[in-house]
Amino acid sequence: MGEHKPALRGSRRARALPKGRALDPRALAEVLELLGDAPRRRDLLLEHLHKLQDHFGHLSAPHLVALAREMDLAPAEVFEVATFYHHFDVLKDGDAPPAPITVRVCDSLACELAGAKSLLASLRECFGADVRVVSAPCVGRCEQAPVAVVGQNPVPQASAEKVKPLVETKRLRCPVATYVDYDAYRASGGYSLYAQCMAGQRDAETLMQAMEGSGLRGLGGAGFPAGRKWRLVRSEPPPRLMAVNIDEGEPGTFKDRFYLERDPHRFLEGMLIAAWCVGIEACYVYLRDEYAGCREILGRELQRLQADPPAPLPRIELRRGAGAYICGEESAMIESIEGKRGMPRLRPPYVAQLGLFDRPTLEHNMETLYWVREILEKGPDWFAGHGRRGRKGLRSFSVSGRVKKPGVHLAPAGISVRELIDEYCGGMQDGHRLYAYLPGGASGGILPASLADVALDFDTLQPYGCFIGSAAIMVLSQADRARDAAMNVMRFFADESCGKCTPCRVGTAKALSLIEDPLWDQDLIEQLSAVMADASICGLGQAAPNPLRCVMKYFADEIE
């Protein structure tokens, strides 16, 4: 008894130390100080990662391990989330921290047309090792191309001369322009409609009928009728939640930012009215990380609203994205809000049935909610009364590219791109004539000038292999080539694919390699496009082939 027996060959021995990285007491103390008394819930993981990234300028392994311990998560769970998003700088063992200042140069199509490549090269020549200069996907300011972002401070029509003083003086915060604040909004009658709803002076059925009668459709890209969505989610058992999508990562799209920077409470009142009508317990507003100015505005104005509410409010949480285009897809956004990697869910079940935290969820684009108050005050016929070519409603077109007046232009649904350019955009830039256009951002396809009189709206562009999406119009001239535009957006898709499904993960990368050849193998590209469109589980992979198919159909002379 008590005699020590040697372990048998192949048997397991007790570990002297726990498996994995050891907890660093100093890192744990720093994490505790940064988190303070904030809740440690799993769904706040991205928020806590942002606190570390903002404070230290990167995410180190000791801090991630300490965060995992504090949140009662496996370190692997924290690492896999942190490494999924572009805006988290996760250091590997032996990596040096990034430079204290980062300058990002947007390389999306509008910025490329405006000289982003030469801007990137000139900025890299300007700065030494204490400044990191990198290319970045669309930052949602296509009307200001080319755009550089110094820290979180965007520089419109950027040049080395504009960027250098900001770097030297370390002006890294996004300036906030003048907007309609809480007091001004209330003074002009704002929140009266919401107060009437809460006081029982309005009934939900009448509101839903008005929304249905207006013909308002989801303005994030899918175009699902807003009133019908309210009715569907209301029919589900409580508790119900709402998720507001302001990720707006589609290259060419910037309308949500435009409205948020000017009149944020009009959107917030629309959100609250929808929440009351549907019976929502809590609202989660998901804002893309690139919109630092909008985040400051919303954070400030939500505090004012909650401090002096016009009527009882549901719980409202503002959540910050971290640089992932895929989170514009509704289920990927919901995964991100829950503190996970932003990967789309297989459907069914649909978000309206099992969405955020497995509860019925009303998911809306910000602009859809922006119109709610005006529709209910002026009546559904007011909104439906706008339109051309038999279409109904208004559309906020984000226009960029070779026009004199790029920007957000509110125009009738069904307007043509020729009319939009001539009546709202001041015409083409001097010396340029319309050659082609992208009617729905990066994924909406590419059409030639010969189809410039097609109605721009939901359901009108599909016969041409395109769709309107979020109404992002990118205008090309004779100085450009459609194949180059397709290559730009395919690089974006290949970089932004979340990797969950093979048709998209492999297909976008393979498609990019195929179209880099001067002579396109059109049969092979079409076979690949068919697989991606049919077998990808979300809109990224399904829509990625649209620009390639359009080039082969309408611009064959550029690839043969």
Coordinates of C-alpha atoms in Angstrom, one line a residue:
M1 CA 0.0 0.0 0.0
G2 CA 1.2 3.5 -0.8
E3 CA 3.8 2.0 -3.2
H4 CA 4.3 4.2 -6.2
K5 CA 3.6 2.5 -9.5
P6 CA 5.1 3.8 -12.8
A7 CA 2.6 5.0 -15.4
L8 CA 1.9 2.5 -18.2
R9 CA 3.0 3.5 -21.7
G10 CA 0.3 5.6 -23.3
S11 CA -1.6 6.4 -20.1
R12 CA -2.5 10.0 -19.3
R13 CA -0.7 11.9 -16.6
A14 CA -2.2 14.7 -14.5
R15 CA -1.3 18.1 -15.9
A16 CA 0.9 20.2 -13.6
L17 CA -0.7 23.4 -15.1
P18 CA -4.0 24.1 -16.8
K19 CA -4.1 23.8 -20.6
G20 CA -3.8 27.0 -22.6
R21 CA -2.5 30.5 -21.8
A22 CA -1.9 31.4 -18.2
L23 CA -3.8 34.3 -16.8
D24 CA -1.7 37.5 -16.5
P25 CA -2.7 39.3 -13.3
R26 CA -1.6 42.7 -14.7
A27 CA -3.7 42.2 -17.8
L28 CA -6.7 41.1 -15.7
A29 CA -6.4 44.3 -13.5
E30 CA -6.4 46.5 -16.7
V31 CA -9.4 44.7 -18.1
L32 CA -11.3 45.1 -14.7
E33 CA -10.5 48.8 -14.7
L34 CA -11.7 49.3 -18.2
L35 CA -14.9 47.3 -17.8
G36 CA -15.8 48.9 -14.5
D37 CA -19.3 48.0 -13.4
A38 CA -20.5 47.1 -16.9
P39 CA -22.4 43.9 -17.2
R40 CA -20.4 40.8 -18.2
R41 CA -23.1 39.3 -20.5
R42 CA -22.0 37.4 -23.6
D43 CA -23.9 39.7 -25.9
L44 CA -21.6 42.6 -24.8
L45 CA -18.4 40.9 -25.9
L46 CA -18.0 43.2 -29.0
E47 CA -18.6 46.3 -26.8
H48 CA -15.9 45.1 -24.3
L49 CA -13.5 44.3 -27.2
H50 CA -14.0 47.9 -28.4
K51 CA -13.1 49.3 -25.0
L52 CA -9.8 47.4 -25.1
Q53 CA -9.1 48.3 -28.8
D54 CA -9.8 52.0 -28.2
H55 CA -7.7 52.2 -25.1
F56 CA -4.6 50.2 -26.1
G57 CA -4.8 50.5 -29.9
H58 CA -4.8 46.7 -30.3
L59 CA -5.9 43.5 -28.7
S60 CA -3.1 41.4 -27.0
A61 CA -3.4 37.8 -26.0
P62 CA -3.1 38.5 -22.3
H63 CA -6.0 41.0 -22.4
L64 CA -8.1 38.6 -24.4
V65 CA -7.4 35.8 -21.9
A66 CA -8.2 38.1 -19.1
L67 CA -11.5 39.2 -20.8
A68 CA -12.5 35.6 -21.3
R69 CA -11.9 34.9 -17.6
E70 CA -13.9 37.9 -16.5
M71 CA -16.8 37.1 -18.9
D72 CA -16.7 33.3 -18.0
L73 CA -16.0 32.4 -21.6
A74 CA -13.5 30.0 -23.2
P75 CA -10.5 32.0 -24.5
A76 CA -11.1 30.4 -27.9
E77 CA -14.6 32.0 -28.0
V78 CA -13.1 35.4 -27.4
F79 CA -10.3 34.9 -29.9
E80 CA -12.6 33.7 -32.7
V81 CA -14.8 36.7 -32.3
A82 CA -12.0 39.2 -32.1
T83 CA -10.2 37.9 -35.2
F84 CA -13.4 37.8 -37.3
Y85 CA -13.8 41.6 -37.5
H86 CA -11.6 43.9 -39.5
H87 CA -11.4 46.7 -36.9
F88 CA -9.9 44.7 -34.1
D89 CA -6.0 44.5 -34.3
V90 CA -5.3 41.1 -32.7
L91 CA -1.6 40.6 -32.0
K92 CA -0.1 37.2 -32.5
D93 CA 2.9 36.1 -30.4
G94 CA 5.9 38.2 -31.3
D95 CA 3.9 40.8 -33.2
A96 CA 4.7 44.4 -32.6
P97 CA 1.8 46.7 -31.8
P98 CA 0.5 48.7 -34.7
A99 CA 1.6 52.4 -35.2
P100 CA -0.3 54.7 -32.8
I101 CA -2.0 56.5 -35.7
T102 CA -3.8 54.6 -38.6
V103 CA -4.8 56.3 -41.8
R104 CA -7.2 54.3 -43.9
V105 CA -7.7 55.1 -47.6
C106 CA -11.0 53.8 -49.0
D107 CA -10.5 51.7 -52.1
S108 CA -14.1 51.2 -53.1
L109 CA -15.3 51.9 -56.7
A110 CA -16.2 55.6 -56.2
C111 CA -12.9 56.3 -54.5
E112 CA -10.9 54.3 -57.1
L113 CA -12.5 56.4 -59.8
A114 CA -11.5 59.6 -57.9
G115 CA -7.8 58.5 -57.6
A116 CA -7.6 56.4 -54.4
K117 CA -4.6 54.4 -55.6
S118 CA -2.4 57.5 -56.1
L119 CA -3.7 58.9 -52.8
L120 CA -2.6 55.7 -51.0
A121 CA 0.8 55.8 -52.6
S122 CA 1.4 59.5 -51.8
L123 CA 0.3 59.0 -48.1
R124 CA 2.7 56.1 -47.7
E125 CA 5.5 58.3 -48.8
C126 CA 4.5 61.1 -46.4
F127 CA 4.7 59.3 -43.1
G128 CA 7.2 57.2 -41.1
A129 CA 6.9 54.2 -38.9
D130 CA 4.7 56.0 -36.4
V131 CA 1.8 56.2 -38.9
R132 CA 0.2 53.1 -40.4
V133 CA -1.3 53.8 -43.9
V134 CA -3.6 51.0 -45.2
S135 CA -6.3 50.5 -47.8
A136 CA -9.8 49.9 -46.5
P137 CA -13.2 48.8 -47.9
C138 CA -16.0 51.3 -48.4
V139 CA -16.4 53.8 -45.5
G140 CA -19.8 55.0 -46.5
R141 CA -18.8 58.4 -47.9
C142 CA -18.8 57.8 -51.6
E143 CA -20.1 61.3 -52.5
Q144 CA -16.8 62.7 -50.9
A145 CA -14.4 60.5 -52.9
P146 CA -11.6 60.0 -52.5
V147 CA -11.8 59.5 -48.7
A148 CA -9.1 59.0 -46.1
V149 CA -9.9 58.4 -42.4
V150 CA -7.3 59.6 -39.9
G151 CA -8.1 57.5 -36.8
Q152 CA -11.9 58.1 -36.8
N153 CA -11.7 61.4 -38.6
P154 CA -12.9 61.2 -42.2
V155 CA -11.3 63.5 -44.8
P156 CA -13.5 64.3 -47.8
Q157 CA -11.8 64.8 -51.2
A158 CA -8.7 63.7 -49.5
S159 CA -5.1 64.7 -50.5
A160 CA -1.8 64.4 -48.8
E161 CA -2.0 68.2 -48.0
K162 CA -5.3 67.7 -46.2
V163 CA -4.3 64.6 -44.3
K164 CA -0.9 65.6 -43.1
P165 CA -2.0 68.4 -40.7
L166 CA -4.6 66.1 -39.1
V167 CA -1.9 63.5 -38.4
E168 CA 0.6 66.0 -37.1
T169 CA -1.9 67.5 -34.7
K170 CA -3.5 64.1 -33.9
R171 CA -7.0 65.2 -34.7
L172 CA -8.4 61.7 -34.7
R173 CA -12.0 62.2 -33.7
C174 CA -14.8 62.6 -36.2
P175 CA -16.3 66.1 -36.1
V176 CA -20.1 66.3 -35.5
A177 CA -22.0 68.7 -37.8
T178 CA -25.1 70.7 -36.8
Y179 CA -28.2 68.6 -36.6
V180 CA -31.8 68.7 -35.2
D181 CA -31.3 67.9 -31.5
Y182 CA -33.8 66.7 -29.0
D183 CA -35.0 70.1 -27.9
A184 CA -35.5 71.3 -31.5
Y185 CA -37.2 68.2 -32.5
R186 CA -39.7 68.3 -29.6
A187 CA -40.3 72.0 -30.3
S188 CA -41.4 71.2 -33.9
G189 CA -43.9 68.6 -32.8
G190 CA -41.6 65.6 -32.6
Y191 CA -42.7 62.6 -30.5
S192 CA -46.3 63.9 -30.4
L193 CA -47.4 61.0 -32.5
Y194 CA -45.5 58.5 -30.3
A195 CA -47.1 60.1 -27.2
Q196 CA -50.5 59.7 -28.7
C197 CA -49.9 56.0 -29.4
M198 CA -48.8 55.4 -25.8
A199 CA -51.8 57.4 -24.5
G200 CA -54.2 55.1 -26.4
Q201 CA -55.3 57.8 -28.9
R202 CA -54.1 55.7 -31.8
D203 CA -54.7 52.0 -32.4
A204 CA -52.2 49.5 -33.8
E205 CA -54.5 48.1 -36.5
T206 CA -55.1 51.6 -38.0
L207 CA -51.3 52.2 -38.1
M208 CA -50.6 48.9 -39.7
Q209 CA -53.2 49.6 -42.4
A210 CA -51.7 53.0 -43.1
M211 CA -48.3 51.5 -43.4
E212 CA -49.6 48.8 -45.8
G213 CA -51.5 51.4 -47.8
S214 CA -48.4 53.6 -48.2
G215 CA -46.6 50.8 -50.1
L216 CA -43.4 51.5 -48.0
R217 CA -41.0 48.7 -48.5
G218 CA -37.8 47.8 -46.6
L219 CA -35.1 50.3 -47.7
G220 CA -32.1 48.2 -46.7
G221 CA -32.2 46.3 -49.9
A222 CA -34.7 43.4 -49.6
G223 CA -37.8 45.5 -50.2
F224 CA -40.2 43.5 -48.0
P225 CA -43.4 45.5 -47.3
A226 CA -43.0 47.3 -44.0
G227 CA -46.6 47.1 -42.8
R228 CA -46.8 43.4 -43.6
K229 CA -43.6 42.8 -41.6
W230 CA -45.2 44.6 -38.6
R231 CA -48.2 42.4 -38.8
L232 CA -46.2 39.2 -39.1
V233 CA -44.0 39.9 -36.1
R234 CA -47.0 41.1 -34.0
S235 CA -48.7 37.8 -34.6
E236 CA -45.8 36.0 -32.9
P237 CA -45.8 35.2 -29.2
P238 CA -44.1 37.8 -26.8
P239 CA -41.6 38.8 -25.7
R240 CA -40.7 40.4 -29.1
L241 CA -37.5 42.4 -29.9
M242 CA -36.4 44.8 -32.6
A243 CA -33.1 45.0 -34.4
V244 CA -32.3 48.2 -36.4
N245 CA -29.8 47.7 -39.1
I246 CA -27.5 50.7 -39.7
D247 CA -24.5 48.7 -40.9
E248 CA -24.7 50.2 -44.4
G249 CA -21.6 48.5 -45.7
E250 CA -22.7 48.2 -49.4
P251 CA -20.2 50.1 -51.5
G252 CA -22.0 53.1 -52.9
T253 CA -24.5 53.5 -50.1
F254 CA -24.5 56.4 -47.6
K255 CA -28.1 57.5 -47.3
D256 CA -28.5 56.2 -43.7
R257 CA -25.5 58.3 -42.6
F258 CA -26.9 61.3 -44.4
Y259 CA -30.2 61.2 -42.5
L260 CA -28.6 60.3 -39.1
E261 CA -26.2 63.3 -39.3
R262 CA -29.1 65.7 -39.8
D263 CA -32.3 64.5 -38.1
P264 CA -31.7 61.5 -35.8
H265 CA -34.9 61.8 -33.8
R266 CA -37.1 61.3 -36.8
F267 CA -35.7 57.8 -37.1
L268 CA -35.9 57.2 -33.4
E269 CA -39.6 58.2 -33.2
G270 CA -40.3 55.9 -36.1
M271 CA -38.6 53.1 -34.3
L272 CA -40.6 53.8 -31.1
I273 CA -43.9 53.9 -33.0
A274 CA -43.1 50.6 -34.7
A275 CA -42.1 49.1 -31.3
W276 CA -45.4 50.2 -29.7
C277 CA -47.4 48.9 -32.7
V278 CA -45.8 45.5 -32.7
G279 CA -45.4 45.1 -29.0
I280 CA -41.6 45.3 -28.7
E281 CA -39.9 44.8 -25.4
A282 CA -36.4 46.1 -26.3
C283 CA -34.8 47.8 -29.4
Y284 CA -31.2 47.1 -30.5
V285 CA -29.6 49.7 -32.8
Y286 CA -26.6 48.2 -34.7
L287 CA -24.4 51.0 -36.1
R288 CA -21.4 50.4 -38.3
D289 CA -18.1 51.3 -36.7
E290 CA -17.1 53.6 -39.5
Y291 CA -19.8 56.0 -38.5
A292 CA -18.1 57.5 -35.4
G293 CA -19.9 60.8 -35.8
C294 CA -23.3 59.2 -36.0
R295 CA -22.4 57.1 -32.9
E296 CA -21.6 60.2 -31.0
I297 CA -24.9 61.8 -32.1
L298 CA -27.0 58.8 -31.3
G299 CA -25.4 58.2 -27.9
R300 CA -25.9 61.9 -27.0
E301 CA -29.5 62.1 -28.2
L302 CA -30.5 58.8 -26.7
Q303 CA -29.4 60.0 -23.3
R304 CA -31.5 63.2 -23.7
L305 CA -34.5 61.2 -24.9
Q306 CA -34.2 58.8 -21.9
A307 CA -33.7 61.6 -19.4
D308 CA -36.8 63.4 -20.5
P309 CA -39.0 60.9 -22.4
P310 CA -42.3 62.1 -24.0
A311 CA -43.9 58.8 -22.8
P312 CA -42.6 55.5 -21.4
L313 CA -39.8 54.0 -23.5
P314 CA -38.8 50.4 -24.3
R315 CA -35.3 49.5 -23.5
I316 CA -32.9 50.9 -26.2
E317 CA -29.4 49.6 -26.7
L318 CA -26.9 51.1 -29.2
R319 CA -24.5 48.5 -30.4
R320 CA -21.3 49.1 -32.3
G321 CA -20.2 47.0 -35.3
A322 CA -16.5 46.2 -35.9
G323 CA -16.0 46.3 -39.6
A324 CA -17.8 43.4 -41.4
Y325 CA -19.9 43.9 -44.5
I326 CA -21.6 40.6 -43.9
C327 CA -23.3 42.1 -40.8
G328 CA -25.6 44.0 -43.2
E329 CA -27.3 40.7 -43.6
E330 CA -30.0 40.5 -41.0
S331 CA -29.2 37.2 -39.3
A332 CA -25.5 38.0 -39.4
M333 CA -26.2 41.3 -37.7
I334 CA -28.2 39.4 -35.0
E335 CA -25.3 37.0 -34.4
S336 CA -23.0 40.0 -34.0
I337 CA -25.4 41.7 -31.5
E338 CA -25.4 38.5 -29.5
G339 CA -21.6 38.8 -29.2
K340 CA -20.6 36.2 -31.9
R341 CA -19.0 36.2 -35.2
G342 CA -21.3 37.8 -37.8
M343 CA -22.2 34.7 -39.8
P344 CA -25.6 34.3 -41.5
R345 CA -28.0 31.8 -40.1
L346 CA -29.6 29.1 -42.2
R347 CA -33.3 29.8 -42.8
P348 CA -36.0 28.8 -41.9
P349 CA -36.7 29.7 -39.1
Y350 CA -36.8 33.3 -40.1
V351 CA -35.8 36.3 -38.0
A352 CA -39.5 37.2 -37.5
Q353 CA -40.0 33.9 -35.8
L354 CA -36.7 33.2 -34.1
G355 CA -34.3 36.1 -34.2
L356 CA -32.4 38.0 -31.6
F357 CA -31.9 35.8 -28.5
D358 CA -34.3 33.3 -30.1
R359 CA -37.2 35.7 -29.8
P360 CA -39.5 37.0 -32.6
T361 CA -37.7 40.0 -34.0
L362 CA -38.7 43.0 -36.1
E363 CA -35.7 43.8 -38.2
H364 CA -35.6 47.1 -40.1
N365 CA -33.3 49.3 -42.0
M366 CA -32.9 52.7 -40.4
E367 CA -34.3 54.7 -43.4
T368 CA -37.5 52.5 -43.4
L369 CA -38.2 53.8 -39.9
Y370 CA -37.2 57.3 -40.8
W371 CA -40.4 57.6 -43.0
V372 CA -42.9 56.2 -40.4
R373 CA -43.8 59.5 -38.8
E374 CA -44.3 61.4 -42.0
I375 CA -46.4 58.7 -43.6
L376 CA -48.7 58.5 -40.5
E377 CA -49.0 62.3 -40.2
K378 CA -49.6 63.0 -43.9
G379 CA -51.4 59.8 -44.7
P380 CA -50.5 56.8 -46.8
D381 CA -51.7 58.4 -50.0
W382 CA -49.0 61.1 -49.6
F383 CA -46.2 58.6 -49.9
A384 CA -47.8 56.4 -52.4
G385 CA -48.7 59.4 -54.6
H386 CA -45.1 59.9 -55.6
G387 CA -43.6 57.8 -58.4
R388 CA -43.0 57.5 -62.2
R389 CA -43.7 54.8 -64.7
G390 CA -46.4 53.3 -62.5
R391 CA -44.2 52.9 -59.4
K392 CA -45.2 54.2 -56.0
G393 CA -43.2 56.0 -53.3
L394 CA -40.0 58.0 -52.8
R395 CA -36.5 56.6 -52.9
S396 CA -33.3 58.1 -51.3
F397 CA -30.7 57.5 -54.1
S398 CA -27.1 57.5 -53.0
V399 CA -25.4 58.8 -56.1
S400 CA -21.6 58.7 -56.7
G401 CA -19.2 58.6 -59.6
R402 CA -18.9 60.8 -62.6
V403 CA -21.7 63.3 -61.8
K404 CA -21.5 67.0 -60.9
K405 CA -23.6 66.7 -57.7
P406 CA -23.0 63.4 -56.0
G407 CA -24.9 62.8 -52.8
V408 CA -28.3 61.7 -51.4
H409 CA -31.1 62.7 -53.7
L410 CA -34.8 62.1 -52.8
A411 CA -36.6 61.3 -56.0
P412 CA -39.8 59.4 -57.1
A413 CA -39.6 55.7 -57.3
G414 CA -39.4 54.6 -60.9
I415 CA -37.2 57.5 -62.1
S416 CA -34.6 56.5 -64.6
V417 CA -30.9 57.0 -64.2
R418 CA -30.9 59.5 -67.1
E419 CA -33.5 61.6 -65.4
L420 CA -31.8 61.3 -62.0
I421 CA -28.5 62.5 -63.4
D422 CA -30.1 65.4 -65.4
E423 CA -32.7 66.6 -62.8
Y424 CA -31.0 66.0 -59.5
C425 CA -27.2 65.5 -60.1
G426 CA -26.5 68.5 -62.3
G427 CA -25.6 66.3 -65.2
M428 CA -22.4 64.4 -65.9
Q429 CA -19.0 65.9 -65.0
D430 CA -17.5 68.1 -67.7
G431 CA -15.9 66.1 -70.4
H432 CA -17.7 62.9 -69.4
R433 CA -20.7 61.1 -70.9
L434 CA -22.7 58.3 -69.5
Y435 CA -21.2 54.9 -70.3
A436 CA -22.5 52.6 -67.6
Y437 CA -24.0 52.5 -64.1
L438 CA -24.4 50.3 -61.2
P439 CA -28.1 50.6 -60.1
G440 CA -27.8 48.8 -56.7
G441 CA -24.4 49.3 -55.3
A442 CA -21.6 46.7 -55.6
S443 CA -24.0 43.7 -55.8
G444 CA -26.7 45.2 -58.0
G445 CA -25.1 44.5 -61.4
I446 CA -23.9 46.9 -64.1
L447 CA -26.0 48.3 -67.0
P448 CA -24.9 50.1 -70.2
A449 CA -26.0 53.7 -71.1
S450 CA -28.4 52.1 -73.7
L451 CA -30.5 51.0 -70.7
A452 CA -30.5 54.4 -69.0
D453 CA -34.3 54.8 -69.3
V454 CA -35.2 51.7 -67.2
A455 CA -37.3 52.5 -64.1
L456 CA -35.2 52.4 -60.9
D457 CA -37.2 50.5 -58.3
F458 CA -37.9 47.1 -56.7
D459 CA -38.8 44.5 -59.3
T460 CA -38.0 46.6 -62.4
L461 CA -34.4 45.7 -62.8
Q462 CA -34.5 41.9 -62.4
P463 CA -35.2 41.3 -66.1
Y464 CA -31.9 42.9 -66.9
G465 CA -29.9 40.8 -64.3
C466 CA -29.8 43.6 -61.7
F467 CA -31.6 44.9 -58.7
I468 CA -31.9 48.2 -56.9
G469 CA -31.0 47.0 -53.4
S470 CA -30.5 50.1 -51.2
A471 CA -30.6 52.5 -54.2
A472 CA -26.9 53.1 -54.5
I473 CA -26.3 54.5 -58.0
M474 CA -22.6 54.5 -59.2
V475 CA -22.1 56.3 -62.5
L476 CA -19.4 55.4 -65.0
S477 CA -18.3 57.4 -68.0
Q478 CA -16.3 56.7 -71.2
A479 CA -13.1 57.1 -69.1
D480 CA -14.0 53.9 -67.2
R481 CA -14.4 50.2 -68.0
A482 CA -17.2 48.0 -66.7
R483 CA -14.7 45.1 -66.3
D484 CA -12.6 47.2 -64.0
A485 CA -15.6 48.1 -62.0
A486 CA -16.5 44.4 -61.7
M487 CA -13.0 43.6 -60.6
N488 CA -13.1 46.2 -57.9
V489 CA -16.4 44.9 -56.4
M490 CA -15.3 41.3 -56.7
R491 CA -12.1 42.0 -54.7
F492 CA -14.5 43.5 -52.1
F493 CA -16.7 40.4 -52.0
A494 CA -13.7 38.0 -51.8
D495 CA -12.3 40.0 -48.9
E496 CA -15.7 40.3 -47.1
S497 CA -17.0 36.7 -47.5
C498 CA -17.5 35.4 -43.9
G499 CA -16.3 31.9 -45.0
K500 CA -19.2 30.0 -43.6
C501 CA -20.3 28.4 -46.9
T502 CA -18.0 27.0 -49.6
P503 CA -19.7 28.4 -52.7
C504 CA -19.1 32.0 -51.5
R505 CA -15.8 31.5 -49.7
V506 CA -14.1 29.7 -52.6
G507 CA -16.3 31.1 -55.3
T508 CA -15.5 34.8 -54.8
A509 CA -11.8 34.1 -54.7
K510 CA -11.9 31.9 -57.7
A511 CA -14.0 34.4 -59.6
L512 CA -11.5 37.1 -58.9
S513 CA -8.7 35.1 -60.2
L514 CA -10.6 34.3 -63.4
I515 CA -11.5 37.9 -64.2
E516 CA -8.0 39.1 -63.7
D517 CA -7.2 37.3 -67.0
P518 CA -7.4 39.7 -70.0
L519 CA -9.5 37.2 -71.9
W520 CA -12.4 35.8 -69.7
D521 CA -13.3 32.2 -69.8
Q522 CA -17.0 33.0 -70.0
D523 CA -18.3 29.4 -69.9
L524 CA -16.3 28.7 -66.7
I525 CA -17.2 32.0 -65.1
E526 CA -20.9 31.3 -65.8
Q527 CA -20.7 27.9 -64.3
L528 CA -19.1 29.3 -61.2
S529 CA -21.6 32.1 -61.1
A530 CA -24.5 29.6 -61.2
V531 CA -23.1 27.6 -58.3
M532 CA -22.6 30.8 -56.2
A533 CA -26.0 32.1 -56.9
D534 CA -27.8 28.8 -56.3
A535 CA -25.9 27.4 -53.4
S536 CA -24.6 30.3 -51.2
I537 CA -26.6 30.7 -48.0
C538 CA -26.9 34.5 -48.0
G539 CA -27.1 37.4 -50.3
L540 CA -23.4 38.1 -50.5
G541 CA -22.6 34.9 -52.4
Q542 CA -25.9 34.9 -54.3
A543 CA -25.4 38.4 -55.6
A544 CA -21.7 38.5 -56.1
P545 CA -21.9 37.1 -59.7
N546 CA -24.2 39.9 -60.9
P547 CA -21.5 42.3 -62.0
L548 CA -19.7 39.5 -63.9
R549 CA -22.8 38.3 -65.6
C550 CA -23.6 41.9 -66.7
V551 CA -20.2 42.5 -68.1
M552 CA -20.4 39.3 -70.2
K553 CA -23.9 40.3 -71.3
Y554 CA -23.5 44.0 -72.0
F555 CA -19.8 44.7 -72.3
A556 CA -18.4 41.6 -74.1
D557 CA -16.1 43.8 -76.2
E558 CA -14.0 44.5 -73.0
I559 CA -13.3 40.8 -72.2
E560 CA -12.9 39.1 -75.6

